[in-house]
Short mmCIF file of C-alpha atoms in Angstrom, two decimals:
data_model
loop_
_atom_site.label_atom_id
_atom_site.label_comp_id
_atom_site.label_asym_id
_atom_site.label_seq_id
_atom_site.Cartn_x
_atom_site.Cartn_y
_atom_site.Cartn_z
CA MET A 1 98.61 302.54 18.10
CA LYS A 2 97.07 305.18 17.53
CA ILE A 3 96.71 307.44 20.06
CA VAL A 4 94.30 310.07 20.38
CA SER A 5 93.29 312.52 22.15
CA ARG A 6 93.13 316.08 23.78
CA ASN A 7 96.13 315.30 26.38
CA GLU A 8 98.89 313.97 23.31
CA GLU A 9 101.42 315.97 24.79
CA LEU A 10 101.45 313.91 28.30
CA LEU A 11 102.96 310.90 26.07
CA ARG A 12 105.76 313.14 24.56
CA ASP A 13 107.70 312.11 26.72
CA ALA A 14 107.09 308.00 27.25
CA LEU A 15 106.03 307.88 24.03
CA SER A 16 108.67 309.78 21.81
CA CYS A 17 109.59 306.69 19.36
CA ILE A 18 105.76 307.21 18.11
CA PRO A 19 106.34 308.79 15.02
CA GLN A 20 103.25 311.65 14.74
CA SER A 21 102.37 311.18 11.33
CA ARG A 22 100.71 309.30 9.36
CA SER A 23 103.02 309.63 6.15
CA ARG A 24 104.79 306.65 4.98
CA THR A 25 108.53 306.66 6.30
CA SER A 26 112.04 305.96 5.63
CA LEU A 27 112.98 302.41 5.90
CA SER A 28 116.51 304.25 7.96
CA SER A 29 113.69 306.59 9.92
CA CYS A 30 111.85 302.67 10.83
CA ASN A 31 114.99 300.97 12.17
CA LYS A 32 115.48 304.01 14.62
CA LEU A 33 111.34 303.19 15.32
CA ILE A 34 112.03 299.61 16.70
CA ARG A 35 114.96 298.25 17.50
CA PHE A 36 116.09 295.15 19.50
CA GLU A 37 117.02 297.35 22.77
CA ASP A 38 113.48 298.48 22.20
CA ILE A 39 112.00 295.09 22.59
CA SER A 40 114.43 294.20 25.27
CA ALA A 41 113.39 296.48 27.29
CA ALA A 42 109.54 295.22 26.30
CA ALA A 43 110.55 291.98 27.14
CA PHE A 44 112.12 293.57 31.33
CA LYS A 45 108.65 295.40 31.82
CA ILE A 46 105.79 293.14 30.31
CA GLN A 47 107.72 289.77 32.44
CA CYS A 48 106.36 290.42 35.77
CA GLY A 49 102.48 291.17 33.73
CA VAL A 50 102.22 288.46 31.12
CA GLN A 51 103.44 285.17 30.89
CA LYS A 52 106.55 283.41 29.22
CA THR A 53 103.97 280.84 27.01
CA PRO A 54 105.29 277.31 25.68
CA CYS A 55 106.93 277.01 22.49
CA MET A 56 105.91 272.98 22.68
CA TYR A 57 107.29 270.29 20.07
CA SER A 58 103.74 269.15 18.73
CA ARG A 59 102.93 265.45 17.93
CA LEU A 60 102.31 267.20 14.06
CA SER A 61 105.64 267.00 13.13
CA LYS A 62 105.58 263.41 11.61
CA GLN A 63 102.08 264.42 9.26
CA TYR A 64 103.98 267.36 8.16
CA GLY A 65 107.42 265.74 7.79
CA MET A 66 109.42 268.52 9.81
CA ASP A 67 109.80 269.17 13.18
CA ILE A 68 106.56 271.81 14.87
CA TYR A 69 106.94 273.79 17.54
CA LEU A 70 103.50 275.70 18.89
CA LYS A 71 104.20 279.14 20.42
CA LYS A 72 100.74 278.78 22.47
CA GLU A 73 99.64 282.77 22.83
CA PHE A 74 96.30 281.54 23.27
CA LEU A 75 96.99 281.08 27.01
CA HIS A 76 97.37 284.10 27.75
CA TYR A 77 94.92 285.79 30.03
CA THR A 78 92.72 287.00 27.72
CA GLY A 79 93.34 284.19 25.26
CA SER A 80 95.73 286.50 22.72
CA VAL A 81 99.49 287.56 22.26
CA LYS A 82 97.42 291.32 22.44
CA GLU A 83 98.20 291.59 26.23
CA ARG A 84 101.77 291.58 24.85
CA GLY A 85 101.71 295.38 23.16
CA VAL A 86 99.10 296.82 25.28
CA LEU A 87 100.72 295.96 28.65
CA TYR A 88 104.01 297.66 27.08
CA LEU A 89 101.54 300.40 26.65
CA LEU A 90 99.61 301.07 29.57
CA THR A 91 103.04 301.16 31.71
CA SER A 92 104.19 303.51 30.10
CA LEU A 93 102.08 306.24 30.02
CA PRO A 94 102.62 308.63 32.45
CA GLN A 95 100.79 308.69 36.30
CA ASP A 96 98.73 311.96 35.71
CA GLN A 97 97.34 310.05 32.09
CA GLN A 98 96.68 306.47 33.62
CA ARG A 99 95.60 308.13 36.83
CA LYS A 100 92.80 309.51 34.25
CA GLY A 101 91.76 306.40 32.81
CA VAL A 102 91.68 304.97 28.99
CA ILE A 103 89.08 304.11 26.48
CA VAL A 104 88.42 301.69 23.71
CA ALA A 105 85.60 301.27 21.41
CA SER A 106 85.81 297.20 19.56
CA ASP A 107 84.92 293.69 21.05
CA SER A 108 88.20 292.57 19.28
CA ASN A 109 91.69 290.98 21.25
CA PHE A 110 92.69 294.05 21.59
CA SER A 111 90.03 295.84 23.69
CA MET A 112 89.60 292.71 26.00
CA ALA A 113 93.56 293.29 26.48
CA VAL A 114 92.74 296.65 27.32
CA ALA A 115 90.15 296.37 30.08
CA TYR A 116 92.11 293.29 31.62
CA HIS A 117 95.05 294.98 32.13
CA ALA A 118 94.21 298.16 32.54
CA SER A 119 92.64 297.02 35.80
CA GLU A 120 95.46 295.44 37.17
CA LEU A 121 97.10 298.78 37.07
CA ARG A 122 94.22 300.85 38.01
CA ILE A 123 94.01 302.47 34.81
CA PRO A 124 89.84 303.25 34.81
CA VAL A 125 89.11 301.92 31.48
CA PHE A 126 86.35 302.79 29.31
CA VAL A 127 85.15 300.29 26.46
CA ILE A 128 82.04 301.05 24.17
CA MET A 129 80.56 298.38 21.85
CA SER A 130 77.81 298.73 19.38
CA THR A 131 74.57 297.08 20.26
CA SER A 132 75.78 294.20 17.54
CA THR A 133 78.40 292.79 20.23
CA SER A 134 77.31 289.20 21.11
CA PRO A 135 75.98 289.24 24.94
CA ALA A 136 79.49 286.99 25.57
CA ARG A 137 82.04 289.84 24.05
CA VAL A 138 80.60 291.85 26.78
CA LYS A 139 79.97 290.45 30.49
CA MET A 140 83.51 288.90 29.53
CA CYS A 141 85.08 292.31 29.02
CA ARG A 142 82.92 293.70 32.56
CA GLU A 143 84.40 290.43 34.27
CA TYR A 144 87.79 291.85 33.21
CA GLY A 145 87.36 294.84 35.08
CA ALA A 146 85.83 297.26 32.25
CA MET A 147 83.47 300.17 32.11
CA VAL A 148 81.28 298.50 28.97
CA ILE A 149 79.15 301.24 27.36
CA SER A 150 76.41 300.21 24.49
CA TYR A 151 75.91 302.59 21.68
CA GLY A 152 74.98 302.63 18.34
CA ALA A 153 74.26 300.31 15.80
CA THR A 154 77.88 300.03 14.35
CA ALA A 155 81.44 299.83 14.84
CA LYS A 156 81.62 303.27 13.80
CA ASP A 157 79.18 304.38 15.76
CA SER A 158 80.56 302.97 18.90
CA GLN A 159 84.21 304.97 17.54
CA MET A 160 82.33 308.52 17.01
CA HIS A 161 81.01 308.30 21.13
CA ALA A 162 84.29 307.37 22.11
CA ARG A 163 86.47 310.10 20.67
CA ARG A 164 83.89 312.25 21.90
CA LEU A 165 84.06 311.11 25.37
CA ALA A 166 87.82 311.30 25.45
CA GLN A 167 87.44 314.50 23.88
CA GLU A 168 84.69 315.42 27.01
CA ASN A 169 86.50 313.65 29.63
CA GLY A 170 90.49 313.55 29.52
CA TYR A 171 90.43 310.08 28.51
CA LEU A 172 93.46 308.56 26.57
CA TYR A 173 91.04 306.98 23.19
CA LEU A 174 93.33 303.69 22.54
CA GLU A 175 92.63 302.25 18.78
CA GLU A 176 95.16 299.65 17.88
CA GLU A 177 97.90 300.83 15.18
CA ASP A 178 101.69 300.14 14.61
CA SER A 179 103.66 302.51 16.67
CA ALA A 180 106.82 301.56 17.82
CA VAL A 181 105.98 301.01 21.45
CA TYR A 182 103.30 298.46 20.70
CA LEU A 183 105.21 296.83 18.05
CA SER A 184 108.34 296.53 20.86
CA GLY A 185 106.34 294.63 22.92
CA LEU A 186 104.30 292.24 20.76
CA GLY A 187 108.51 291.22 19.25
CA THR A 188 109.01 289.80 22.70
CA VAL A 189 106.80 286.35 21.26
CA GLY A 190 110.37 286.21 18.77
CA LEU A 191 112.58 286.38 21.68
CA GLU A 192 110.50 284.15 23.54
CA VAL A 193 110.96 281.71 20.44
CA TYR A 194 114.44 282.03 20.13
CA GLU A 195 115.14 281.28 23.44
CA GLN A 196 113.03 278.05 23.81
CA VAL A 197 113.33 276.43 20.55
CA PRO A 198 117.33 276.10 19.84
CA LYS A 199 118.48 275.20 16.16
CA LEU A 200 115.80 277.51 14.61
CA ASP A 201 114.81 277.42 11.03
CA ALA A 202 111.88 279.09 10.44
CA VAL A 203 109.17 280.37 12.34
CA ILE A 204 105.61 280.88 11.00
CA PHE A 205 103.46 283.99 11.94
CA PRO A 206 99.95 285.18 10.91
CA ALA A 207 99.77 288.22 9.07
CA GLY A 208 96.66 290.01 7.73
CA GLY A 209 94.69 293.44 8.30
CA HIS A 210 96.40 293.56 11.12
CA CYS A 211 100.65 292.09 11.49
CA GLY A 212 102.21 294.02 13.49
CA LEU A 213 103.06 290.34 15.71
CA LEU A 214 105.01 289.66 12.45
CA ALA A 215 106.80 292.83 12.58
CA GLY A 216 107.51 293.25 15.57
CA SER A 217 108.86 288.99 16.28
CA ALA A 218 110.93 289.57 12.98
CA ALA A 219 112.80 292.94 14.28
CA ALA A 220 114.04 290.14 17.43
CA LEU A 221 114.24 287.19 15.38
CA LYS A 222 116.40 288.94 12.53
CA HIS A 223 118.59 290.99 14.89
CA LEU A 224 119.52 287.44 17.16
CA ASN A 225 119.34 284.93 13.64
CA PRO A 226 119.75 286.96 10.33
CA HIS A 227 119.44 282.56 8.61
CA ILE A 228 116.21 282.47 10.36
CA THR A 229 112.92 282.26 7.77
CA VAL A 230 110.07 284.89 8.98
CA ILE A 231 106.60 283.95 7.07
CA GLY A 232 104.01 285.77 7.30
CA VAL A 233 99.92 283.93 6.52
CA GLU A 234 96.81 285.66 5.36
CA SER A 235 93.65 284.35 4.15
CA GLU A 236 93.13 284.18 -0.16
CA SER A 237 89.68 286.10 0.99
CA PHE A 238 91.86 289.92 1.53
CA PRO A 239 95.47 289.26 0.88
CA VAL A 240 96.15 292.93 2.06
CA LEU A 241 99.51 292.62 3.13
CA GLN A 242 100.92 291.08 -0.46
CA GLN A 243 98.80 293.92 -2.04
CA SER A 244 100.01 296.28 0.35
CA LEU A 245 104.24 295.01 -0.22
CA LYS A 246 103.54 295.15 -3.90
CA ALA A 247 101.85 298.46 -4.10
CA GLY A 248 105.10 300.12 -1.25
CA HIS A 249 102.02 301.46 0.84
CA PRO A 250 99.71 300.05 2.79
CA ILE A 251 96.15 299.46 1.71
CA GLU A 252 91.89 298.69 2.58
CA ASP A 253 91.13 295.61 1.02
CA GLN A 254 87.22 296.89 0.60
CA ALA A 255 86.23 293.36 0.55
CA CYS A 256 87.46 292.01 3.90
CA SER A 257 84.58 290.85 5.62
CA ASN A 258 83.37 291.93 9.10
CA HIS A 259 82.72 288.14 9.87
CA HIS A 260 83.87 287.33 13.36
CA PHE A 261 84.78 283.69 12.56
CA TYR A 262 88.05 285.83 11.03
CA GLY A 263 89.25 288.36 13.58
CA ASP A 264 91.68 290.32 13.57
CA VAL A 265 92.87 288.66 10.22
CA SER A 266 90.41 290.65 8.39
CA GLY A 267 90.82 293.71 10.65
CA LEU A 268 91.67 296.72 9.54
CA CYS A 269 94.70 297.98 7.36
CA PHE A 270 98.04 298.32 9.18
CA GLY A 271 100.07 301.37 9.07
CA SER A 272 103.51 302.04 6.91
CA ASN A 273 106.08 301.20 10.24
CA SER A 274 104.47 297.53 10.02
CA LEU A 275 104.86 297.38 6.86
CA GLN A 276 108.16 298.34 6.35
CA LEU A 277 109.76 296.51 8.61
CA THR A 278 107.73 293.36 6.78
CA GLY A 279 108.79 294.41 3.22
CA LYS A 280 112.63 294.36 4.58
CA LEU A 281 112.55 290.96 7.15
CA VAL A 282 109.82 288.73 6.08
CA ASP A 283 111.01 286.41 4.21
CA LYS A 284 108.10 284.59 2.09
CA VAL A 285 104.04 285.85 2.88
CA VAL A 286 101.51 282.88 1.68
CA ALA A 287 97.57 282.88 1.14
CA VAL A 288 95.41 280.08 2.36
CA ARG A 289 91.73 279.89 1.63
CA GLU A 290 89.22 279.10 4.29
CA GLU A 291 88.93 275.56 3.95
CA HIS A 292 92.25 275.36 5.03
CA ILE A 293 92.16 278.05 7.98
CA LEU A 294 88.86 274.95 9.01
CA ILE A 295 91.23 271.68 8.64
CA SER A 296 94.10 273.50 10.54
CA MET A 297 91.25 274.72 13.84
CA LEU A 298 90.69 270.56 13.94
CA ARG A 299 94.25 269.62 13.90
CA LEU A 300 95.11 271.62 16.60
CA LEU A 301 91.95 270.79 18.68
CA GLU A 302 92.75 267.18 17.76
CA TYR A 303 96.45 266.78 18.21
CA GLU A 304 97.09 269.85 20.68
CA ARG A 305 93.55 270.45 22.45
CA ALA A 306 94.37 273.94 21.33
CA THR A 307 91.13 276.14 20.55
CA VAL A 308 91.96 277.96 18.46
CA ASP A 309 90.70 280.99 16.53
CA ALA A 310 90.36 281.83 12.37
CA ASP A 311 93.52 283.99 13.71
CA GLY A 312 94.92 281.44 15.44
CA ALA A 313 95.11 278.51 13.45
CA ILE A 314 96.41 280.14 9.94
CA GLY A 315 100.52 279.77 10.40
CA LEU A 316 99.46 275.27 10.38
CA ALA A 317 96.97 276.09 7.49
CA ALA A 318 100.08 277.19 5.56
CA LEU A 319 101.42 273.48 6.12
CA VAL A 320 98.24 271.76 5.73
CA ALA A 321 97.65 274.14 2.25
CA GLY A 322 101.73 272.85 0.98
CA LYS A 323 102.16 276.70 0.97
CA LEU A 324 105.90 276.27 2.39
CA PRO A 325 107.44 272.88 0.76
CA GLU A 326 111.02 274.00 0.86
CA LEU A 327 110.56 273.36 4.61
CA LYS A 328 110.52 269.74 4.85
CA GLY A 329 112.29 268.51 7.35
CA LYS A 330 114.29 271.77 8.77
CA ARG A 331 112.60 272.91 12.30
CA VAL A 332 109.11 275.28 12.51
CA ALA A 333 108.11 277.26 15.21
CA ILE A 334 104.37 278.55 14.75
CA VAL A 335 102.97 280.96 16.72
CA LEU A 336 98.93 280.96 18.02
CA CYS A 337 98.25 283.73 18.96
CA SER A 338 94.33 283.63 19.85
CA GLY A 339 91.83 281.32 20.48
CA ASN A 340 89.06 283.77 21.19
CA LEU A 341 86.00 281.83 19.51
CA ASP A 342 82.28 282.05 19.99
CA LEU A 343 80.93 278.99 21.31
CA HIS A 344 78.35 278.53 18.49
CA LEU A 345 80.50 280.02 15.57
CA LEU A 346 83.62 277.06 17.05
CA GLN A 347 81.21 274.56 16.93
CA GLU A 348 79.87 275.91 13.53
CA CYS A 349 84.01 275.62 12.44
CA ILE A 350 84.48 271.59 13.71
CA ALA A 351 81.24 270.20 11.91
CA ARG A 352 81.97 271.74 8.80
CA ALA A 353 85.99 270.95 8.69
CA LEU A 354 84.69 267.66 9.20
CA ALA A 355 83.30 267.44 6.49
CA LEU A 356 85.62 269.31 4.42
CA ASP A 357 88.26 266.32 6.15
CA ASN A 358 85.84 263.92 4.35
CA ARG A 359 84.51 261.90 7.64
CA VAL A 360 81.87 263.56 8.11
CA CYS A 361 79.05 262.26 4.70
CA ARG A 362 75.92 262.50 3.75
CA PHE A 363 74.26 260.16 0.87
CA SER A 364 71.08 259.32 -0.19
CA PHE A 365 68.58 257.08 -1.93
CA VAL A 366 64.70 255.59 -2.73
CA LEU A 367 63.72 252.69 -0.87
CA SER A 368 60.52 250.77 -1.11
CA ASP A 369 58.59 251.36 2.08
CA CYS A 370 58.86 247.62 3.08
CA PRO A 371 59.28 246.51 6.90
CA GLY A 372 63.28 245.39 7.28
CA ASP A 373 64.67 247.65 4.18
CA ILE A 374 65.95 250.08 6.73
CA SER A 375 67.41 247.73 9.32
CA LYS A 376 69.61 245.97 5.94
CA LEU A 377 70.67 249.74 5.90
CA LEU A 378 71.99 250.32 9.23
CA GLU A 379 73.42 246.27 8.83
CA ILE A 380 75.81 247.58 6.29
CA LEU A 381 76.12 251.16 7.93
CA ALA A 382 77.60 249.04 10.63
CA ARG A 383 79.62 246.20 8.66
CA GLU A 384 81.30 249.44 6.82
CA GLU A 385 82.34 250.37 11.22
CA THR A 386 80.54 254.41 10.86
CA ARG A 387 79.57 256.32 13.27
CA VAL A 388 75.46 257.27 11.89
CA LEU A 389 74.79 260.58 13.10
CA ASP A 390 71.84 261.16 11.27
CA ILE A 391 69.01 259.48 9.75
CA LYS A 392 65.72 260.96 7.97
CA GLN A 393 62.72 259.33 6.56
CA GLU A 394 60.65 261.57 3.56
CA ARG A 395 57.34 259.89 2.69
CA VAL A 396 54.81 262.57 1.92
CA PHE A 397 57.32 264.22 -0.81
CA VAL A 398 58.49 261.50 -3.43
CA THR A 399 58.76 262.05 -6.76
CA SER A 400 59.46 258.41 -7.10
CA GLU A 401 56.44 255.86 -7.56
CA LEU A 402 53.85 254.79 -4.65
CA PHE A 403 55.36 253.46 -1.31
CA THR A 404 58.94 253.94 -1.59
CA VAL A 405 60.59 256.00 1.11
CA GLU A 406 63.52 258.87 0.23
CA VAL A 407 66.47 258.09 3.03
CA THR A 408 68.59 260.46 4.02
CA CYS A 409 71.64 259.59 5.94
CA THR A 410 74.92 261.67 7.69
CA VAL A 411 77.48 259.27 8.96
CA GLU A 412 81.15 259.76 10.39
CA THR A 413 84.15 258.00 9.15
CA ARG A 414 87.91 257.87 9.70
CA ASP A 415 89.11 259.37 7.71
CA LYS A 416 89.20 260.60 3.56
CA ILE A 417 89.77 255.54 2.69
CA HIS A 418 87.24 254.77 5.22
CA THR A 419 84.95 257.50 2.96
CA ALA A 420 85.22 255.46 -0.41
CA GLN A 421 85.10 252.29 0.74
CA LEU A 422 81.34 253.09 2.82
CA ARG A 423 81.32 254.79 -0.85
CA ASN A 424 81.62 250.99 -3.09
CA ALA A 425 79.81 249.65 -0.26
CA LEU A 426 76.47 251.32 -0.46
CA LEU A 427 76.92 251.98 -4.49
CA GLU A 428 76.76 248.43 -5.03
CA ARG A 429 73.60 248.08 -3.03
CA TYR A 430 72.20 250.73 -4.24
CA PRO A 431 73.32 251.95 -7.22
CA THR A 432 70.78 254.78 -7.33
CA ALA A 433 72.34 256.68 -4.01
CA SER A 434 73.72 259.71 -4.15
CA TRP A 435 76.25 261.76 -1.57
CA THR A 436 75.62 265.43 -0.75
CA GLU A 437 79.20 267.26 -2.03
CA ARG A 438 81.04 269.03 -0.10
#
């Protein structure tokens, strides 16, 4: 957590463990920065403001050959694990600063958590959002109790405006980083998972741009049982954590996407404290493709009725992609850290995931434009027990012979095997049929 304002000296007593510079620290200083006692203190202090989320046995266990337990952090009031670190920070502020208020500048899960918990603690809270922010997020942030101000065309414009307001009015400008207070709050996830799942073999966390959850929870888990395997998962599109571990210092991948689908997975680069904790305590970091994240979202929605975003689904995606074969037969916990995804984007993700999972397919072919030909096609589809989602006929712009019609069908099947059976049945009747590859 980066804390910036002209009143920083007010925090020195309450947050004395926060490093005062951005320079890299040694591993020894990193150990002093976050201890197991710090995480235990955080768990005690936030227990009345943040719920203890369930960690439940999953029906996906048989499918992937291991005992899977899902830590459902998306069930927090704002739908994100960030509430843990935010609440611990806010309750640690001096009363004088709490009266003056805090200010943030983004539409991230972090800002949503600040908006809600600051309001609950009766701390004045201001959120600066760019004009391109979705109306749904603006509305939700206001409902949490924050004063929301739309300013600037980009996130950078909003941040500059927030800093200026902090300087002029004495607000505390908060930006997500990796101080001891914030990491300790996030590390309480590790404590809960250890308590909830006996004889635990491994825990899988999201990694990527912000790996505070991974680093803080690893500190708790490794203290309680050094034999528990801690694994981080990030996107192949921007493997910033793996690159930073290899380089030995935090780096920022300029190719990171700003698409809302990725959320915090592609956020700004983490700090040296999180990196050093990760390098020392995390056993393995793997990267997965976007298609595996989408299929993971689909699996969680179908089997667990859990609606999560990319950050929440990326842990399971490592199993979907087959990246962790060593966990077969083991007892594994997966942290589903957030579930904040715009409704229109959620619809697109599920539709795309069904196609990737070979459960929605599209094909086209040319028929003679005679009565009964379409009905014969529908008879075949009914016999093969498929569900027709869409059927289109093109008569004018057909490049084949006259008096023909080009038919394009989109259908839903049970699985990959069912799709192959349908394809064989159609090719037998319509040899010229062409399939749209996903």
